[in-house]
Structure formats: structure tokens, C-alpha cells
PDB file of C-alpha atoms in Angstrom:
ATOM      1  CA  MET A  19     -10.965-207.879-131.577  1.00 49.00           C
ATOM      2  CA  GLU A  20     -11.126-206.867-135.109  1.00 55.00           C
ATOM      3  CA  ASN A  21      -7.877-206.436-136.991  1.00 62.00           C
ATOM      4  CA  LYS A  22      -7.633-203.209-138.908  1.00 72.00           C
ATOM      5  CA  SER A  23      -6.735-203.718-142.488  1.00 77.00           C
ATOM      6  CA  PRO A  24      -3.708-201.824-143.734  1.00 84.00           C
ATOM      7  CA  LEU A  25      -4.334-198.624-145.628  1.00 82.00           C
ATOM      8  CA  THR A  26      -4.592-198.868-149.333  1.00 92.00           C
ATOM      9  CA  GLU A  27      -2.154-196.910-151.437  1.00 91.00           C
ATOM     10  CA  ASP A  28      -4.840-194.318-152.262  1.00 92.00           C
ATOM     11  CA  GLN A  29      -5.777-193.931-148.597  1.00 93.00           C
ATOM     12  CA  GLU A  30      -2.150-193.534-147.601  1.00 93.00           C
ATOM     13  CA  HIS A  31      -1.651-190.908-150.319  1.00 93.00           C
ATOM     14  CA  SER A  32      -4.784-189.074-149.146  1.00 94.00           C
ATOM     15  CA  LEU A  33      -3.588-189.178-145.535  1.00 95.00           C
ATOM     16  CA  ASN A  34      -0.175-187.789-146.532  1.00 95.00           C
ATOM     17  CA  THR A  35      -1.873-185.057-148.561  1.00 96.00           C
ATOM     18  CA  LEU A  36      -4.107-184.111-145.614  1.00 96.00           C
ATOM     19  CA  THR A  37      -1.079-184.019-143.314  1.00 96.00           C
ATOM     20  CA  THR A  38       0.731-181.722-145.745  1.00 96.00           C
ATOM     21  CA  ILE A  39      -2.333-179.467-146.042  1.00 96.00           C
ATOM     22  CA  THR A  40      -2.668-179.303-142.246  1.00 94.00           C
ATOM     23  CA  GLU A  41       1.001-178.362-141.857  1.00 94.00           C
ATOM     24  CA  SER A  42       0.635-175.706-144.559  1.00 94.00           C
ATOM     25  CA  LEU A  43      -2.421-174.215-142.843  1.00 93.00           C
ATOM     26  CA  GLU A  44      -0.604-174.079-139.506  1.00 91.00           C
ATOM     27  CA  SER A  45       2.329-172.381-141.212  1.00 91.00           C
ATOM     28  CA  LEU A  46      -0.010-169.868-142.871  1.00 91.00           C
ATOM     29  CA  LYS A  47      -1.597-169.087-139.498  1.00 89.00           C
ATOM     30  CA  GLY A  48       1.871-168.333-138.143  1.00 87.00           C
ATOM     31  CA  MET A  49       2.676-166.152-141.148  1.00 88.00           C
ATOM     32  CA  SER A  50      -0.630-164.330-140.764  1.00 87.00           C
ATOM     33  CA  SER A  51       0.186-163.599-137.145  1.00 85.00           C
ATOM     34  CA  LEU A  52       3.643-162.388-138.110  1.00 86.00           C
ATOM     35  CA  LEU A  53       2.224-160.149-140.847  1.00 86.00           C
ATOM     36  CA  SER A  54      -0.253-158.679-138.368  1.00 86.00           C
ATOM     37  CA  GLN A  55       2.578-157.870-135.981  1.00 87.00           C
ATOM     38  CA  PHE A  56       4.625-156.218-138.761  1.00 86.00           C
ATOM     39  CA  SER A  57       1.570-154.288-139.912  1.00 88.00           C
ATOM     40  CA  SER A  58       1.010-152.997-136.399  1.00 86.00           C
ATOM     41  CA  LEU A  59       4.677-152.084-136.050  1.00 88.00           C
ATOM     42  CA  PHE A  60       4.791-150.231-139.381  1.00 86.00           C
ATOM     43  CA  SER A  61       1.532-148.461-138.573  1.00 86.00           C
ATOM     44  CA  SER A  62       2.942-147.156-135.297  1.00 87.00           C
ATOM     45  CA  MET A  63       6.169-146.117-137.052  1.00 85.00           C
ATOM     46  CA  VAL A  64       4.191-144.159-139.646  1.00 84.00           C
ATOM     47  CA  LYS A  65       2.230-142.401-136.894  1.00 84.00           C
ATOM     48  CA  GLU A  66       5.492-141.456-135.173  1.00 83.00           C
ATOM     49  CA  LEU A  67       7.015-140.213-138.426  1.00 79.00           C
ATOM     50  CA  LYS A  68       3.957-138.096-139.193  1.00 78.00           C
ATOM     51  CA  THR A  69       4.062-136.428-135.771  1.00 82.00           C
ATOM     52  CA  ALA A  70       7.855-136.096-135.497  1.00 73.00           C
ATOM     53  CA  THR A  71       9.623-132.894-136.429  1.00 64.00           C
ATOM     54  CA  PRO A  72      11.582-133.578-139.586  1.00 64.00           C
ATOM     55  CA  ALA A  73      15.325-133.825-139.111  1.00 60.00           C
ATOM     56  CA  LYS A  74      15.788-131.565-142.118  1.00 60.00           C
ATOM     57  CA  ASP A  75      14.475-128.618-140.098  1.00 59.00           C
ATOM     58  CA  ALA A  76      17.159-129.177-137.484  1.00 59.00           C
ATOM     59  CA  GLU A  77      19.823-129.387-140.183  1.00 61.00           C
ATOM     60  CA  GLU A  78      18.560-126.195-141.804  1.00 64.00           C
ATOM     61  CA  THR A  79      18.722-124.406-138.445  1.00 66.00           C
ATOM     62  CA  GLU A  80      22.257-125.675-137.907  1.00 70.00           C
ATOM     63  CA  ASP A  81      23.209-124.600-141.429  1.00 76.00           C
ATOM     64  CA  ALA A  82      21.717-121.141-140.886  1.00 78.00           C
ATOM     65  CA  ASP A  83      23.604-120.746-137.597  1.00 80.00           C
ATOM     66  CA  LEU A  84      26.837-121.943-139.187  1.00 83.00           C
ATOM     67  CA  THR A  85      26.354-119.623-142.165  1.00 83.00           C
ATOM     68  CA  ALA A  86      25.775-116.648-139.867  1.00 83.00           C
ATOM     69  CA  GLU A  87      28.875-117.544-137.847  1.00 85.00           C
ATOM     70  CA  LEU A  88      30.997-117.842-140.999  1.00 83.00           C
ATOM     71  CA  GLU A  89      29.688-114.506-142.286  1.00 84.00           C
ATOM     72  CA  ASP A  90      30.639-112.876-138.978  1.00 83.00           C
ATOM     73  CA  GLN A  91      34.130-114.368-139.162  1.00 83.00           C
ATOM     74  CA  CYS A  92      34.462-113.246-142.774  1.00 79.00           C
ATOM     75  CA  ASP A  93      33.413-109.693-141.834  1.00 79.00           C
ATOM     76  CA  SER A  94      35.842-109.712-138.923  1.00 79.00           C
ATOM     77  CA  LEU A  95      38.732-110.871-141.125  1.00 76.00           C
ATOM     78  CA  SER A  96      37.777-108.378-143.814  1.00 72.00           C
ATOM     79  CA  ASP A  97      37.909-105.569-141.259  1.00 73.00           C
ATOM     80  CA  LYS A  98      41.284-106.760-139.945  1.00 71.00           C
ATOM     81  CA  PHE A  99      42.890-107.068-143.330  1.00 69.00           C
ATOM     82  CA  GLU A 100      40.807-104.439-145.126  1.00 65.00           C
ATOM     83  CA  LEU A 101      39.878-106.836-147.931  1.00 52.00           C
ATOM     84  CA  TYR A 102      36.804-104.965-149.115  1.00 46.00           C
TER      85      TYR A 102
END
């Protein structure tokens, strides 16, 4: 059997560098996957927002109904107390 000689300092440094690069690449693959998932999620949210009826319309309808109700009450009170 042949004994393996220990790694030289340069070889050990190169091996550590390669290990670090490999870990970084694996991490980047994970980040890429995560970014793809977020992109898909945001894309579906945008589609939903584009097709959804804006909430402002509902608020405007509520405001219009409330305004009409208040005007009716005002007219009723005006008639009762002859304010106009």
C-alpha cells in the first residue's frame, strides 16, 4: 500500500476554497428557488389585484348610501322643526 502524502499548504487552501465555492453555489441554488417561488406568488397576486373589484368602489357606494340617508334625515328634521 502506498501512503498518501499530506496535502501541501497550497493544496489545503485550494481545497478549502473549493469547499467554500461549493457551499456558496448550493446556497445560491436555494436562493434562486426561493426567488422563483416569490416571483410566482407575486405574479398571481398581481393577476388577482387586476381582476378584483377595487375596494374604493365599495367605499364610494357606502358613502353615497350614507350621504343619501343623512340627507333624508336632515330633510325630515327640517320639516319637523321648520328650519328652512
